[in-house]
Amino acid sequence: MSVNSKRKGKDGELEFVSLCKEHGFDNVRRSQQYAGIHGDADVVGLSGIHIEVKRVERLNEEKALQQAEEDCKKGDIPIVAHRRNREEWKVTMRADKWFELYKAWLNVNE
């Protein structure tokens, strides 16, 4: 991995942390700055969610999701937060996990 891609990865993680904080999730932080252990989520602090961050122009969504799933702790929901230049952040996840979240949201809001 080149120094430039590491910097871009770090910058993307910091951007996503900032986005989380804008939405009221103040406990979110980069994990690499504290541990740097392979297999950790890129960003931590959203309980039950394993976050991989990709700040690239061309994303192989399947490969990114597989990485999140492989690194994910049992019971957590793996997601990939990603964006290209001049675009908004997106979250990619498996449909079965999305339905799991949606059902939980319905139960809270009924």
mmCIF file with all atom_site columns, N, CA, C and O in Angstrom, residues 41-90:
data_model
loop_
_atom_site.group_PDB
_atom_site.id
_atom_site.type_symbol
_atom_site.label_atom_id
_atom_site.label_alt_id
_atom_site.label_comp_id
_atom_site.label_asym_id
_atom_site.label_entity_id
_atom_site.label_seq_id
_atom_site.pdbx_PDB_ins_code
_atom_site.Cartn_x
_atom_site.Cartn_y
_atom_site.Cartn_z
_atom_site.occupancy
_atom_site.B_iso_or_equiv
_atom_site.pdbx_formal_charge
_atom_site.auth_seq_id
_atom_site.auth_comp_id
_atom_site.auth_asym_id
_atom_site.auth_atom_id
_atom_site.pdbx_PDB_model_num
ATOM 1   N N  . ALA A 1 41 ? -12.397 -2.650  12.756 1.00 0.00 ? 41 ALA A N  1
ATOM 2   C CA . ALA A 1 41 ? -13.158 -1.759  11.891 1.00 0.00 ? 41 ALA A CA 1
ATOM 3   C C  . ALA A 1 41 ? -12.327 -0.499  11.679 1.00 0.00 ? 41 ALA A C  1
ATOM 4   O O  . ALA A 1 41 ? -11.489 -0.138  12.509 1.00 0.00 ? 41 ALA A O  1
ATOM 5   N N  . ASP A 1 42 ? -12.556 0.182   10.563 1.00 0.00 ? 42 ASP A N  1
ATOM 6   C CA . ASP A 1 42 ? -11.843 1.438   10.317 1.00 0.00 ? 42 ASP A CA 1
ATOM 7   C C  . ASP A 1 42 ? -12.317 2.529   11.264 1.00 0.00 ? 42 ASP A C  1
ATOM 8   O O  . ASP A 1 42 ? -11.540 3.365   11.708 1.00 0.00 ? 42 ASP A O  1
ATOM 9   N N  . VAL A 1 43 ? -13.611 2.514   11.540 1.00 0.00 ? 43 VAL A N  1
ATOM 10  C CA . VAL A 1 43 ? -14.229 3.505   12.414 1.00 0.00 ? 43 VAL A CA 1
ATOM 11  C C  . VAL A 1 43 ? -15.045 2.745   13.455 1.00 0.00 ? 43 VAL A C  1
ATOM 12  O O  . VAL A 1 43 ? -15.736 1.785   13.128 1.00 0.00 ? 43 VAL A O  1
ATOM 13  N N  . VAL A 1 44 ? -14.941 3.164   14.704 1.00 0.00 ? 44 VAL A N  1
ATOM 14  C CA . VAL A 1 44 ? -15.671 2.510   15.792 1.00 0.00 ? 44 VAL A CA 1
ATOM 15  C C  . VAL A 1 44 ? -16.516 3.535   16.535 1.00 0.00 ? 44 VAL A C  1
ATOM 16  O O  . VAL A 1 44 ? -16.262 4.738   16.468 1.00 0.00 ? 44 VAL A O  1
ATOM 17  N N  . GLY A 1 45 ? -17.520 3.035   17.245 1.00 0.00 ? 45 GLY A N  1
ATOM 18  C CA . GLY A 1 45 ? -18.331 3.905   18.074 1.00 0.00 ? 45 GLY A CA 1
ATOM 19  C C  . GLY A 1 45 ? -19.818 3.848   17.772 1.00 0.00 ? 45 GLY A C  1
ATOM 20  O O  . GLY A 1 45 ? -20.609 4.449   18.482 1.00 0.00 ? 45 GLY A O  1
ATOM 21  N N  . LEU A 1 46 ? -20.208 3.142   16.704 1.00 0.00 ? 46 LEU A N  1
ATOM 22  C CA . LEU A 1 46 ? -21.619 2.892   16.436 1.00 0.00 ? 46 LEU A CA 1
ATOM 23  C C  . LEU A 1 46 ? -21.887 1.465   16.896 1.00 0.00 ? 46 LEU A C  1
ATOM 24  O O  . LEU A 1 46 ? -21.513 0.505   16.218 1.00 0.00 ? 46 LEU A O  1
ATOM 25  N N  . SER A 1 47 ? -22.502 1.334   18.029 1.00 0.00 ? 47 SER A N  1
ATOM 26  C CA . SER A 1 47 ? -22.710 0.038   18.653 1.00 0.00 ? 47 SER A CA 1
ATOM 27  C C  . SER A 1 47 ? -23.387 -0.944  17.697 1.00 0.00 ? 47 SER A C  1
ATOM 28  O O  . SER A 1 47 ? -24.411 -0.631  17.086 1.00 0.00 ? 47 SER A O  1
ATOM 29  N N  . GLY A 1 48 ? -22.791 -2.133  17.561 1.00 0.00 ? 48 GLY A N  1
ATOM 30  C CA . GLY A 1 48 ? -23.372 -3.186  16.741 1.00 0.00 ? 48 GLY A CA 1
ATOM 31  C C  . GLY A 1 48 ? -23.094 -3.076  15.253 1.00 0.00 ? 48 GLY A C  1
ATOM 32  O O  . GLY A 1 48 ? -23.566 -3.887  14.475 1.00 0.00 ? 48 GLY A O  1
ATOM 33  N N  . ILE A 1 49 ? -22.306 -2.071  14.855 1.00 0.00 ? 49 ILE A N  1
ATOM 34  C CA . ILE A 1 49 ? -22.006 -1.856  13.437 1.00 0.00 ? 49 ILE A CA 1
ATOM 35  C C  . ILE A 1 49 ? -20.499 -1.944  13.223 1.00 0.00 ? 49 ILE A C  1
ATOM 36  O O  . ILE A 1 49 ? -19.714 -1.282  13.913 1.00 0.00 ? 49 ILE A O  1
ATOM 37  N N  . HIS A 1 50 ? -20.091 -2.760  12.254 1.00 0.00 ? 50 HIS A N  1
ATOM 38  C CA . HIS A 1 50 ? -18.685 -2.853  11.855 1.00 0.00 ? 50 HIS A CA 1
ATOM 39  C C  . HIS A 1 50 ? -18.530 -1.987  10.609 1.00 0.00 ? 50 HIS A C  1
ATOM 40  O O  . HIS A 1 50 ? -19.157 -2.256  9.585  1.00 0.00 ? 50 HIS A O  1
ATOM 41  N N  . ILE A 1 51 ? -17.713 -0.951  10.685 1.00 0.00 ? 51 ILE A N  1
ATOM 42  C CA . ILE A 1 51 ? -17.603 0.033   9.610  1.00 0.00 ? 51 ILE A CA 1
ATOM 43  C C  . ILE A 1 51 ? -16.263 -0.074  8.891  1.00 0.00 ? 51 ILE A C  1
ATOM 44  O O  . ILE A 1 51 ? -15.209 0.130   9.501  1.00 0.00 ? 51 ILE A O  1
ATOM 45  N N  . GLU A 1 52 ? -16.333 -0.376  7.605  1.00 0.00 ? 52 GLU A N  1
ATOM 46  C CA . GLU A 1 52 ? -15.177 -0.260  6.717  1.00 0.00 ? 52 GLU A CA 1
ATOM 47  C C  . GLU A 1 52 ? -15.388 1.010   5.915  1.00 0.00 ? 52 GLU A C  1
ATOM 48  O O  . GLU A 1 52 ? -16.489 1.257   5.413  1.00 0.00 ? 52 GLU A O  1
ATOM 49  N N  . VAL A 1 53 ? -14.349 1.829   5.792  1.00 0.00 ? 53 VAL A N  1
ATOM 50  C CA . VAL A 1 53 ? -14.446 3.086   5.056  1.00 0.00 ? 53 VAL A CA 1
ATOM 51  C C  . VAL A 1 53 ? -13.590 2.991   3.805  1.00 0.00 ? 53 VAL A C  1
ATOM 52  O O  . VAL A 1 53 ? -12.426 2.586   3.869  1.00 0.00 ? 53 VAL A O  1
ATOM 53  N N  . LYS A 1 54 ? -14.176 3.359   2.673  1.00 0.00 ? 54 LYS A N  1
ATOM 54  C CA . LYS A 1 54 ? -13.466 3.363   1.401  1.00 0.00 ? 54 LYS A CA 1
ATOM 55  C C  . LYS A 1 54 ? -13.649 4.731   0.751  1.00 0.00 ? 54 LYS A C  1
ATOM 56  O O  . LYS A 1 54 ? -14.763 5.155   0.479  1.00 0.00 ? 54 LYS A O  1
ATOM 57  N N  . ARG A 1 55 ? -12.554 5.406   0.516  1.00 0.00 ? 55 ARG A N  1
ATOM 58  C CA . ARG A 1 55 ? -12.580 6.721   -0.123 1.00 0.00 ? 55 ARG A CA 1
ATOM 59  C C  . ARG A 1 55 ? -11.853 6.575   -1.451 1.00 0.00 ? 55 ARG A C  1
ATOM 60  O O  . ARG A 1 55 ? -10.675 6.880   -1.576 1.00 0.00 ? 55 ARG A O  1
ATOM 61  N N  . VAL A 1 56 ? -12.574 6.016   -2.442 1.00 0.00 ? 56 VAL A N  1
ATOM 62  C CA . VAL A 1 56 ? -11.969 5.676   -3.732 1.00 0.00 ? 56 VAL A CA 1
ATOM 63  C C  . VAL A 1 56 ? -12.909 6.067   -4.870 1.00 0.00 ? 56 VAL A C  1
ATOM 64  O O  . VAL A 1 56 ? -14.109 6.224   -4.678 1.00 0.00 ? 56 VAL A O  1
ATOM 65  N N  . GLU A 1 57 ? -12.334 6.195   -6.043 1.00 0.00 ? 57 GLU A N  1
ATOM 66  C CA . GLU A 1 57 ? -13.135 6.509   -7.233 1.00 0.00 ? 57 GLU A CA 1
ATOM 67  C C  . GLU A 1 57 ? -13.813 5.273   -7.796 1.00 0.00 ? 57 GLU A C  1
ATOM 68  O O  . GLU A 1 57 ? -14.895 5.361   -8.351 1.00 0.00 ? 57 GLU A O  1
ATOM 69  N N  . ARG A 1 58 ? -13.169 4.125   -7.672 1.00 0.00 ? 58 ARG A N  1
ATOM 70  C CA . ARG A 1 58 ? -13.741 2.870   -8.149 1.00 0.00 ? 58 ARG A CA 1
ATOM 71  C C  . ARG A 1 58 ? -13.736 1.868   -7.015 1.00 0.00 ? 58 ARG A C  1
ATOM 72  O O  . ARG A 1 58 ? -12.690 1.401   -6.590 1.00 0.00 ? 58 ARG A O  1
ATOM 73  N N  . LEU A 1 59 ? -14.928 1.526   -6.570 1.00 0.00 ? 59 LEU A N  1
ATOM 74  C CA . LEU A 1 59 ? -15.052 0.612   -5.446 1.00 0.00 ? 59 LEU A CA 1
ATOM 75  C C  . LEU A 1 59 ? -15.543 -0.743  -5.917 1.00 0.00 ? 59 LEU A C  1
ATOM 76  O O  . LEU A 1 59 ? -16.556 -0.831  -6.611 1.00 0.00 ? 59 LEU A O  1
ATOM 77  N N  . ASN A 1 60 ? -14.848 -1.772  -5.524 1.00 0.00 ? 60 ASN A N  1
ATOM 78  C CA . ASN A 1 60 ? -15.331 -3.132  -5.721 1.00 0.00 ? 60 ASN A CA 1
ATOM 79  C C  . ASN A 1 60 ? -16.190 -3.435  -4.498 1.00 0.00 ? 60 ASN A C  1
ATOM 80  O O  . ASN A 1 60 ? -15.687 -3.815  -3.437 1.00 0.00 ? 60 ASN A O  1
ATOM 81  N N  . GLU A 1 61 ? -17.501 -3.193  -4.633 1.00 0.00 ? 61 GLU A N  1
ATOM 82  C CA . GLU A 1 61 ? -18.404 -3.310  -3.489 1.00 0.00 ? 61 GLU A CA 1
ATOM 83  C C  . GLU A 1 61 ? -18.383 -4.703  -2.874 1.00 0.00 ? 61 GLU A C  1
ATOM 84  O O  . GLU A 1 61 ? -18.399 -4.841  -1.653 1.00 0.00 ? 61 GLU A O  1
ATOM 85  N N  . GLU A 1 62 ? -18.368 -5.724  -3.690 1.00 0.00 ? 62 GLU A N  1
ATOM 86  C CA . GLU A 1 62 ? -18.382 -7.093  -3.163 1.00 0.00 ? 62 GLU A CA 1
ATOM 87  C C  . GLU A 1 62 ? -17.129 -7.369  -2.341 1.00 0.00 ? 62 GLU A C  1
ATOM 88  O O  . GLU A 1 62 ? -17.198 -7.916  -1.243 1.00 0.00 ? 62 GLU A O  1
ATOM 89  N N  . LYS A 1 63 ? -15.983 -6.980  -2.864 1.00 0.00 ? 63 LYS A N  1
ATOM 90  C CA . LYS A 1 63 ? -14.730 -7.201  -2.144 1.00 0.00 ? 63 LYS A CA 1
ATOM 91  C C  . LYS A 1 63 ? -14.718 -6.418  -0.828 1.00 0.00 ? 63 LYS A C  1
ATOM 92  O O  . LYS A 1 63 ? -14.291 -6.933  0.209  1.00 0.00 ? 63 LYS A O  1
ATOM 93  N N  . ALA A 1 64 ? -15.211 -5.186  -0.862 1.00 0.00 ? 64 ALA A N  1
ATOM 94  C CA . ALA A 1 64 ? -15.255 -4.362  0.352  1.00 0.00 ? 64 ALA A CA 1
ATOM 95  C C  . ALA A 1 64 ? -16.201 -4.969  1.390  1.00 0.00 ? 64 ALA A C  1
ATOM 96  O O  . ALA A 1 64 ? -15.880 -5.028  2.582  1.00 0.00 ? 64 ALA A O  1
ATOM 97  N N  . LEU A 1 65 ? -17.368 -5.445  0.942  1.00 0.00 ? 65 LEU A N  1
ATOM 98  C CA . LEU A 1 65 ? -18.314 -6.086  1.865  1.00 0.00 ? 65 LEU A CA 1
ATOM 99  C C  . LEU A 1 65 ? -17.731 -7.375  2.439  1.00 0.00 ? 65 LEU A C  1
ATOM 100 O O  . LEU A 1 65 ? -17.900 -7.660  3.626  1.00 0.00 ? 65 LEU A O  1
ATOM 101 N N  . GLN A 1 66 ? -17.062 -8.143  1.608  1.00 0.00 ? 66 GLN A N  1
ATOM 102 C CA . GLN A 1 66 ? -16.444 -9.378  2.100  1.00 0.00 ? 66 GLN A CA 1
ATOM 103 C C  . GLN A 1 66 ? -15.405 -9.069  3.171  1.00 0.00 ? 66 GLN A C  1
ATOM 104 O O  . GLN A 1 66 ? -15.318 -9.767  4.176  1.00 0.00 ? 66 GLN A O  1
ATOM 105 N N  . GLN A 1 67 ? -14.618 -8.009  2.964  1.00 0.00 ? 67 GLN A N  1
ATOM 106 C CA . GLN A 1 67 ? -13.630 -7.610  3.969  1.00 0.00 ? 67 GLN A CA 1
ATOM 107 C C  . GLN A 1 67 ? -14.329 -7.253  5.275  1.00 0.00 ? 67 GLN A C  1
ATOM 108 O O  . GLN A 1 67 ? -13.921 -7.684  6.357  1.00 0.00 ? 67 GLN A O  1
ATOM 109 N N  . ALA A 1 68 ? -15.404 -6.470  5.186  1.00 0.00 ? 68 ALA A N  1
ATOM 110 C CA . ALA A 1 68 ? -16.150 -6.078  6.387  1.00 0.00 ? 68 ALA A CA 1
ATOM 111 C C  . ALA A 1 68 ? -16.714 -7.306  7.095  1.00 0.00 ? 68 ALA A C  1
ATOM 112 O O  . ALA A 1 68 ? -16.659 -7.406  8.326  1.00 0.00 ? 68 ALA A O  1
ATOM 113 N N  . GLU A 1 69 ? -17.246 -8.254  6.330  1.00 0.00 ? 69 GLU A N  1
ATOM 114 C CA . GLU A 1 69 ? -17.820 -9.472  6.912  1.00 0.00 ? 69 GLU A CA 1
ATOM 115 C C  . GLU A 1 69 ? -16.757 -10.343 7.574  1.00 0.00 ? 69 GLU A C  1
ATOM 116 O O  . GLU A 1 69 ? -16.977 -10.897 8.649  1.00 0.00 ? 69 GLU A O  1
ATOM 117 N N  . GLU A 1 70 ? -15.599 -10.450 6.937  1.00 0.00 ? 70 GLU A N  1
ATOM 118 C CA . GLU A 1 70 ? -14.522 -11.275 7.486  1.00 0.00 ? 70 GLU A CA 1
ATOM 119 C C  . GLU A 1 70 ? -13.974 -10.687 8.778  1.00 0.00 ? 70 GLU A C  1
ATOM 120 O O  . GLU A 1 70 ? -13.615 -11.419 9.706  1.00 0.00 ? 70 GLU A O  1
ATOM 121 N N  . ASP A 1 71 ? -13.920 -9.363  8.859  1.00 0.00 ? 71 ASP A N  1
ATOM 122 C CA . ASP A 1 71 ? -13.339 -8.695  10.024 1.00 0.00 ? 71 ASP A CA 1
ATOM 123 C C  . ASP A 1 71 ? -14.350 -8.437  11.136 1.00 0.00 ? 71 ASP A C  1
ATOM 124 O O  . ASP A 1 71 ? -13.977 -8.104  12.249 1.00 0.00 ? 71 ASP A O  1
ATOM 125 N N  . CYS A 1 72 ? -15.621 -8.608  10.831 1.00 0.00 ? 72 CYS A N  1
ATOM 126 C CA . CYS A 1 72 ? -16.718 -8.257  11.726 1.00 0.00 ? 72 CYS A CA 1
ATOM 127 C C  . CYS A 1 72 ? -16.794 -9.195  12.931 1.00 0.00 ? 72 CYS A C  1
ATOM 128 O O  . CYS A 1 72 ? -16.632 -10.405 12.806 1.00 0.00 ? 72 CYS A O  1
ATOM 129 N N  . LYS A 1 73 ? -17.056 -8.622  14.100 1.00 0.00 ? 73 LYS A N  1
ATOM 130 C CA . LYS A 1 73 ? -17.293 -9.437  15.297 1.00 0.00 ? 73 LYS A CA 1
ATOM 131 C C  . LYS A 1 73 ? -18.674 -10.072 15.197 1.00 0.00 ? 73 LYS A C  1
ATOM 132 O O  . LYS A 1 73 ? -19.601 -9.486  14.639 1.00 0.00 ? 73 LYS A O  1
ATOM 133 N N  . LYS A 1 74 ? -18.811 -11.257 15.776 1.00 0.00 ? 74 LYS A N  1
ATOM 134 C CA . LYS A 1 74 ? -20.090 -11.963 15.754 1.00 0.00 ? 74 LYS A CA 1
ATOM 135 C C  . LYS A 1 74 ? -21.189 -11.083 16.357 1.00 0.00 ? 74 LYS A C  1
ATOM 136 O O  . LYS A 1 74 ? -21.010 -10.494 17.414 1.00 0.00 ? 74 LYS A O  1
ATOM 137 N N  . GLY A 1 75 ? -22.300 -10.986 15.627 1.00 0.00 ? 75 GLY A N  1
ATOM 138 C CA . GLY A 1 75 ? -23.430 -10.197 16.090 1.00 0.00 ? 75 GLY A CA 1
ATOM 139 C C  . GLY A 1 75 ? -23.456 -8.769  15.570 1.00 0.00 ? 75 GLY A C  1
ATOM 140 O O  . GLY A 1 75 ? -24.486 -8.111  15.624 1.00 0.00 ? 75 GLY A O  1
ATOM 141 N N  . ASP A 1 76 ? -22.323 -8.264  15.075 1.00 0.00 ? 76 ASP A N  1
ATOM 142 C CA . ASP A 1 76 ? -22.295 -6.920  14.505 1.00 0.00 ? 76 ASP A CA 1
ATOM 143 C C  . ASP A 1 76 ? -22.768 -6.949  13.053 1.00 0.00 ? 76 ASP A C  1
ATOM 144 O O  . ASP A 1 76 ? -22.707 -7.991  12.392 1.00 0.00 ? 76 ASP A O  1
ATOM 145 N N  . ILE A 1 77 ? -23.219 -5.824  12.571 1.00 0.00 ? 77 ILE A N  1
ATOM 146 C CA . ILE A 1 77 ? -23.659 -5.698  11.184 1.00 0.00 ? 77 ILE A CA 1
ATOM 147 C C  . ILE A 1 77 ? -22.547 -5.014  10.393 1.00 0.00 ? 77 ILE A C  1
ATOM 148 O O  . ILE A 1 77 ? -22.155 -3.889  10.711 1.00 0.00 ? 77 ILE A O  1
ATOM 149 N N  . PRO A 1 78 ? -22.012 -5.703  9.374  1.00 0.00 ? 78 PRO A N  1
ATOM 150 C CA . PRO A 1 78 ? -20.947 -5.104  8.571  1.00 0.00 ? 78 PRO A CA 1
ATOM 151 C C  . PRO A 1 78 ? -21.505 -4.145  7.525  1.00 0.00 ? 78 PRO A C  1
ATOM 152 O O  . PRO A 1 78 ? -22.468 -4.463  6.831  1.00 0.00 ? 78 PRO A O  1
ATOM 153 N N  . ILE A 1 79 ? -20.893 -2.964  7.444  1.00 0.00 ? 79 ILE A N  1
ATOM 154 C CA . ILE A 1 79 ? -21.246 -1.997  6.410  1.00 0.00 ? 79 ILE A CA 1
ATOM 155 C C  . ILE A 1 79 ? -19.976 -1.460  5.769  1.00 0.00 ? 79 ILE A C  1
ATOM 156 O O  . ILE A 1 79 ? -18.894 -1.539  6.352  1.00 0.00 ? 79 ILE A O  1
ATOM 157 N N  . VAL A 1 80 ? -20.139 -0.908  4.578  1.00 0.00 ? 80 VAL A N  1
ATOM 158 C CA . VAL A 1 80 ? -19.061 -0.190  3.916  1.00 0.00 ? 80 VAL A CA 1
ATOM 159 C C  . VAL A 1 80 ? -19.556 1.234   3.693  1.00 0.00 ? 80 VAL A C  1
ATOM 160 O O  . VAL A 1 80 ? -20.562 1.451   3.011  1.00 0.00 ? 80 VAL A O  1
ATOM 161 N N  . ALA A 1 81 ? -18.883 2.192   4.298  1.00 0.00 ? 81 ALA A N  1
ATOM 162 C CA . ALA A 1 81 ? -19.163 3.609   4.069  1.00 0.00 ? 81 ALA A CA 1
ATOM 163 C C  . ALA A 1 81 ? -18.191 4.065   2.989  1.00 0.00 ? 81 ALA A C  1
ATOM 164 O O  . ALA A 1 81 ? -16.986 3.842   3.109  1.00 0.00 ? 81 ALA A O  1
ATOM 165 N N  . HIS A 1 82 ? -18.714 4.667   1.934  1.00 0.00 ? 82 HIS A N  1
ATOM 166 C CA . HIS A 1 82 ? -17.832 5.017   0.819  1.00 0.00 ? 82 HIS A CA 1
ATOM 167 C C  . HIS A 1 82 ? -18.308 6.262   0.090  1.00 0.00 ? 82 HIS A C  1
ATOM 168 O O  . HIS A 1 82 ? -19.487 6.615   0.126  1.00 0.00 ? 82 HIS A O  1
ATOM 169 N N  . ARG A 1 83 ? -17.353 6.903   -0.567 1.00 0.00 ? 83 ARG A N  1
ATOM 170 C CA . ARG A 1 83 ? -17.693 8.015   -1.440 1.00 0.00 ? 83 ARG A CA 1
ATOM 171 C C  . ARG A 1 83 ? -16.578 8.256   -2.443 1.00 0.00 ? 83 ARG A C  1
ATOM 172 O O  . ARG A 1 83 ? -15.420 7.917   -2.210 1.00 0.00 ? 83 ARG A O  1
ATOM 173 N N  . ARG A 1 84 ? -16.976 8.840   -3.557 1.00 0.00 ? 84 ARG A N  1
ATOM 174 C CA . ARG A 1 84 ? -16.032 9.298   -4.572 1.00 0.00 ? 84 ARG A CA 1
ATOM 175 C C  . ARG A 1 84 ? -15.862 10.806  -4.416 1.00 0.00 ? 84 ARG A C  1
ATOM 176 O O  . ARG A 1 84 ? -16.631 11.455  -3.714 1.00 0.00 ? 84 ARG A O  1
ATOM 177 N N  . ASN A 1 85 ? -14.892 11.357  -5.107 1.00 0.00 ? 85 ASN A N  1
ATOM 178 C CA . ASN A 1 85 ? -14.697 12.804  -5.097 1.00 0.00 ? 85 ASN A CA 1
ATOM 179 C C  . ASN A 1 85 ? -15.974 13.509  -5.531 1.00 0.00 ? 85 ASN A C  1
ATOM 180 O O  . ASN A 1 85 ? -16.660 13.058  -6.451 1.00 0.00 ? 85 ASN A O  1
ATOM 181 N N  . ARG A 1 86 ? -16.301 14.572  -4.850 1.00 0.00 ? 86 ARG A N  1
ATOM 182 C CA . ARG A 1 86 ? -17.443 15.431  -5.176 1.00 0.00 ? 86 ARG A CA 1
ATOM 183 C C  . ARG A 1 86 ? -18.782 14.710  -5.096 1.00 0.00 ? 86 ARG A C  1
ATOM 184 O O  . ARG A 1 86 ? -19.737 15.092  -5.744 1.00 0.00 ? 86 ARG A O  1
ATOM 185 N N  . GLU A 1 87 ? -18.855 13.644  -4.320 1.00 0.00 ? 87 GLU A N  1
ATOM 186 C CA . GLU A 1 87 ? -20.111 12.928  -4.101 1.00 0.00 ? 87 GLU A CA 1
ATOM 187 C C  . GLU A 1 87 ? -20.361 12.793  -2.606 1.00 0.00 ? 87 GLU A C  1
ATOM 188 O O  . GLU A 1 87 ? -19.461 12.963  -1.796 1.00 0.00 ? 87 GLU A O  1
ATOM 189 N N  . GLU A 1 88 ? -21.610 12.483  -2.272 1.00 0.00 ? 88 GLU A N  1
ATOM 190 C CA . GLU A 1 88 ? -21.980 12.282  -0.875 1.00 0.00 ? 88 GLU A CA 1
ATOM 191 C C  . GLU A 1 88 ? -21.580 10.884  -0.408 1.00 0.00 ? 88 GLU A C  1
ATOM 192 O O  . GLU A 1 88 ? -21.381 9.981   -1.217 1.00 0.00 ? 88 GLU A O  1
ATOM 193 N N  . TRP A 1 89 ? -21.532 10.720  0.910  1.00 0.00 ? 89 TRP A N  1
ATOM 194 C CA . TRP A 1 89 ? -21.260 9.418   1.492  1.00 0.00 ? 89 TRP A CA 1
ATOM 195 C C  . TRP A 1 89 ? -22.434 8.477   1.255  1.00 0.00 ? 89 TRP A C  1
ATOM 196 O O  . TRP A 1 89 ? -23.589 8.892   1.277  1.00 0.00 ? 89 TRP A O  1
ATOM 197 N N  . LYS A 1 90 ? -22.115 7.220   1.033  1.00 0.00 ? 90 LYS A N  1
ATOM 198 C CA . LYS A 1 90 ? -23.107 6.162   0.869  1.00 0.00 ? 90 LYS A CA 1
ATOM 199 C C  . LYS A 1 90 ? -22.741 5.034   1.825  1.00 0.00 ? 90 LYS A C  1
ATOM 200 O O  . LYS A 1 90 ? -21.593 4.890   2.226  1.00 0.00 ? 90 LYS A O  1
#
